[in-house]
Amino acid sequence: MTVPVFLAADLAEFKGPEVVLDGPEGRHAAVVRRLRAGERVDLTDGAGTVAECVVSEALRDTLRLAVTRRYEVAAPSPRLVVVQGLPKGDRGELAVEMMTEVGVDVIVPWAASRSITQWKGDKAAKALGRWRSTAREAGKQARRFHLPEVAEPASTAQVEALLAGAALGLVLHEEAAEPLSGRELPGGGDIVVVVGPEGGVSEEELAGFRAAKAVPVLLGSTVLRTSTAGVAAAAVLLTRSGRW
């Protein structure tokens, strides 16, 4: 059975032979998962530090863990950044969940001109919180020791700057001539992929992205939803980059 993973933000500070897992993570482990003495658990801080542990004692909402091994996992390279045009409804959380599972490193919410959904005021904070919570839980489920970053919402100008500083900038576009699968990839740095919302990327946005050195690419002959296009593109890039 797969060893469960729990988050301990200050894991790097604990150097002793024992760790106490409490708070929401400890409660989930002890009450929901009902882990007991002798069972295996992995802890991570989400930034590459890992502690392999065995439960020594299960309390009401806390686990006492004996650390059997500590190690560091290097951050993957090249880094994959997906700029996700805001989808309608809960499809944004679906996109975040799937992209986290496959290994996307950074997810950037983008308020495109054709996005039906717009994040404003309190709605923005709540929506971003849901995306980050989704990434956190999906990362644990996928046993990721480097959790993805869900960045602050970006404007089109900020996306242009992100593309200009990337090792490779790509824009998924249904009228592109070059297939994504044929694009030569860099060995390091950031690969930034822009996924438009339901209405697609506007001509003005595409022109700005081209000026920022981004290349329009075709994902395939079928039309994918915005919530699945990012994960499909990530699968192609992670395979061709050697990360898969």
XYZ file of C-alpha atoms in Angstrom:
244
model
C 0.000 0.000 0.000
C 1.191 3.531 -0.790
C 2.717 5.272 2.205
C 0.640 8.359 3.125
C 2.255 11.784 2.957
C 1.580 14.600 5.426
C 2.826 18.161 5.455
C 5.029 19.617 8.182
C 6.009 23.145 7.212
C 8.856 23.403 9.746
C 10.220 19.903 9.137
C 13.703 21.158 8.282
C 14.026 22.595 11.798
C 13.515 19.228 13.519
C 16.749 17.247 13.613
C 15.945 14.790 16.416
C 14.850 11.137 16.187
C 11.197 11.957 16.836
C 8.587 14.283 15.324
C 5.130 15.148 16.622
C 2.490 15.580 13.929
C -0.324 17.717 15.313
C -2.718 20.410 14.079
C -4.960 19.710 11.071
C -2.463 17.240 9.584
C -2.152 15.288 12.843
C -5.913 15.250 13.276
C -6.406 13.947 9.749
C -3.772 11.255 10.265
C -5.095 10.111 13.652
C -8.850 10.570 13.236
C -9.590 10.247 9.513
C -6.820 7.887 8.382
C -6.767 6.154 11.804
C -3.061 5.436 11.632
C -1.714 3.310 14.461
C 1.620 2.365 16.000
C 3.922 0.555 13.588
C 2.506 2.085 10.399
C 4.692 4.000 7.942
C 4.295 7.720 7.238
C 6.257 10.193 5.133
C 6.506 13.852 6.132
C 7.523 16.688 3.827
C 7.700 20.446 4.039
C 6.639 20.702 0.395
C 10.023 22.192 -0.509
C 12.033 18.988 -0.919
C 12.748 17.933 2.676
C 11.450 14.437 3.479
C 11.371 12.374 6.673
C 10.482 8.698 6.517
C 8.754 7.802 9.774
C 7.051 5.039 11.729
C 4.152 5.809 14.047
C 5.310 5.212 17.613
C 2.126 6.386 19.308
C -1.316 7.515 18.123
C -3.075 9.950 20.434
C -6.504 11.547 20.096
C -5.559 13.974 17.315
C -1.768 13.689 17.268
C 0.847 11.205 16.100
C 4.257 10.659 17.638
C 6.589 9.580 14.859
C 10.003 7.930 14.964
C 12.189 9.228 12.143
C 14.020 6.438 10.330
C 15.523 8.443 7.472
C 15.841 12.041 6.287
C 16.725 13.220 2.798
C 16.345 16.046 0.302
C 14.687 15.800 -3.100
C 16.092 18.141 -5.744
C 13.674 20.478 -7.483
C 12.809 19.238 -10.986
C 14.288 20.904 -14.056
C 13.258 22.384 -16.404
C 10.522 24.007 -14.347
C 7.050 23.882 -15.881
C 4.837 26.951 -15.406
C 1.235 26.945 -16.657
C -0.647 30.218 -17.006
C -4.285 29.177 -16.686
C -6.990 31.446 -18.079
C -9.751 31.578 -15.476
C -12.384 28.938 -16.322
C -16.010 29.168 -15.296
C -17.487 27.307 -12.336
C -15.350 24.807 -10.478
C -13.322 23.818 -13.533
C -10.416 25.874 -12.283
C -10.039 23.622 -9.273
C -10.272 20.575 -11.550
C -7.472 21.981 -13.715
C -5.314 22.688 -10.648
C -5.885 19.201 -9.277
C -4.898 17.464 -12.514
C -1.896 19.690 -13.189
C -0.660 19.101 -9.653
C -0.988 15.350 -10.072
C 1.084 15.259 -13.269
C 3.847 17.525 -11.951
C 3.307 21.163 -12.985
C 5.545 23.346 -10.804
C 3.801 26.726 -10.927
C 0.180 27.551 -11.753
C -0.634 31.181 -12.539
C -4.303 32.277 -12.603
C -4.842 34.679 -15.500
C -7.791 37.033 -15.957
C -7.894 36.900 -19.771
C -10.086 39.302 -21.727
C -12.382 36.438 -22.729
C -12.620 34.854 -19.275
C -16.257 34.563 -18.275
C -15.200 34.344 -14.641
C -13.479 37.367 -13.137
C -11.900 37.395 -9.673
C -12.618 40.643 -7.840
C -12.514 41.694 -4.192
C -13.362 39.021 -1.651
C -14.196 36.610 -4.462
C -10.573 36.720 -5.633
C -9.178 35.809 -2.222
C -11.647 32.953 -1.763
C -11.085 31.549 -5.251
C -7.304 31.718 -4.883
C -7.602 30.006 -1.505
C -9.568 27.163 -3.087
C -6.959 26.745 -5.824
C -4.158 26.631 -3.261
C -6.015 24.191 -1.020
C -6.699 21.971 -4.046
C -3.009 22.002 -5.016
C -1.972 21.185 -1.464
C -4.284 18.180 -1.127
C -3.588 16.887 -4.641
C 0.148 17.202 -4.005
C -0.088 15.015 -0.899
C -2.208 12.451 -2.748
C 0.329 12.361 -5.581
C 3.245 12.041 -3.123
C 4.875 15.233 -4.328
C 7.730 16.428 -2.148
C 7.854 19.743 -4.014
C 4.356 21.177 -3.891
C 3.321 23.400 -6.783
C 3.158 27.131 -6.294
C -0.218 28.698 -7.058
C 0.786 32.275 -7.781
C -1.161 35.484 -7.328
C -3.563 36.273 -10.199
C -1.716 37.805 -13.151
C -2.738 40.505 -15.591
C -1.992 40.123 -19.290
C 0.972 42.493 -18.915
C 2.354 40.322 -16.109
C 1.942 37.199 -18.267
C 3.888 38.941 -21.031
C 6.712 39.660 -18.579
C 6.675 36.029 -17.434
C 6.973 34.832 -21.033
C 9.770 37.317 -21.805
C 11.866 35.933 -18.930
C 11.252 32.252 -19.702
C 13.680 29.828 -21.300
C 10.757 28.938 -23.570
C 7.342 30.565 -23.827
C 4.432 28.742 -25.485
C 0.818 29.676 -26.167
C -1.728 26.965 -26.935
C -3.661 28.154 -29.977
C -6.029 26.326 -32.300
C -4.686 28.116 -35.404
C -0.997 27.524 -34.724
C 0.992 25.719 -37.391
C 3.649 24.191 -35.152
C 2.706 21.152 -33.033
C 3.633 21.217 -29.372
C 5.081 17.714 -29.656
C 7.692 18.865 -32.163
C 9.033 21.823 -30.234
C 12.648 21.636 -29.037
C 12.822 22.116 -25.283
C 15.487 23.771 -23.104
C 17.471 21.699 -20.623
C 16.780 24.074 -17.754
C 15.054 27.279 -16.785
C 11.312 27.843 -17.038
C 8.976 26.547 -19.702
C 5.905 28.794 -19.569
C 2.704 27.600 -21.239
C -0.338 29.856 -21.650
C -3.773 28.202 -21.666
C -6.632 30.453 -22.701
C -10.112 30.470 -21.121
C -13.260 29.046 -22.753
C -13.309 31.864 -25.307
C -9.653 31.409 -26.199
C -6.786 33.877 -26.478
C -7.716 37.139 -28.207
C -5.746 38.483 -31.177
C -4.503 41.381 -29.044
C -3.289 39.032 -26.323
C -1.643 36.743 -28.849
C 0.182 39.688 -30.431
C 1.487 40.755 -27.019
C 2.622 37.231 -26.235
C 4.406 36.962 -29.574
C 6.199 40.227 -28.823
C 7.341 38.622 -25.546
C 9.027 35.810 -27.551
C 6.260 33.245 -26.990
C 5.548 30.687 -29.721
C 1.957 29.663 -30.586
C 1.681 25.861 -30.689
C -1.031 23.372 -31.578
C -1.862 20.736 -28.993
C -3.761 18.401 -31.322
C -6.560 18.034 -33.839
C -9.313 17.973 -31.221
C -10.615 20.871 -29.154
C -9.970 20.471 -25.432
C -11.665 22.304 -22.591
C -9.523 24.900 -20.883
C -9.566 22.731 -17.752
C -7.956 19.786 -19.571
C -5.697 21.579 -22.061
C -3.109 22.434 -19.414
C -2.726 18.896 -18.137
C -2.539 17.533 -21.695
C 0.180 20.033 -22.603
C 2.029 19.262 -19.382
C 2.013 15.545 -20.195
C 3.623 16.210 -23.574
C 6.268 18.553 -22.137
C 7.111 16.412 -19.107
C 7.617 13.405 -21.389
C 9.765 15.229 -23.920
C 11.845 16.987 -21.266
C 12.801 13.664 -19.664
C 11.030 14.395 -16.382
C 8.641 11.538 -17.088
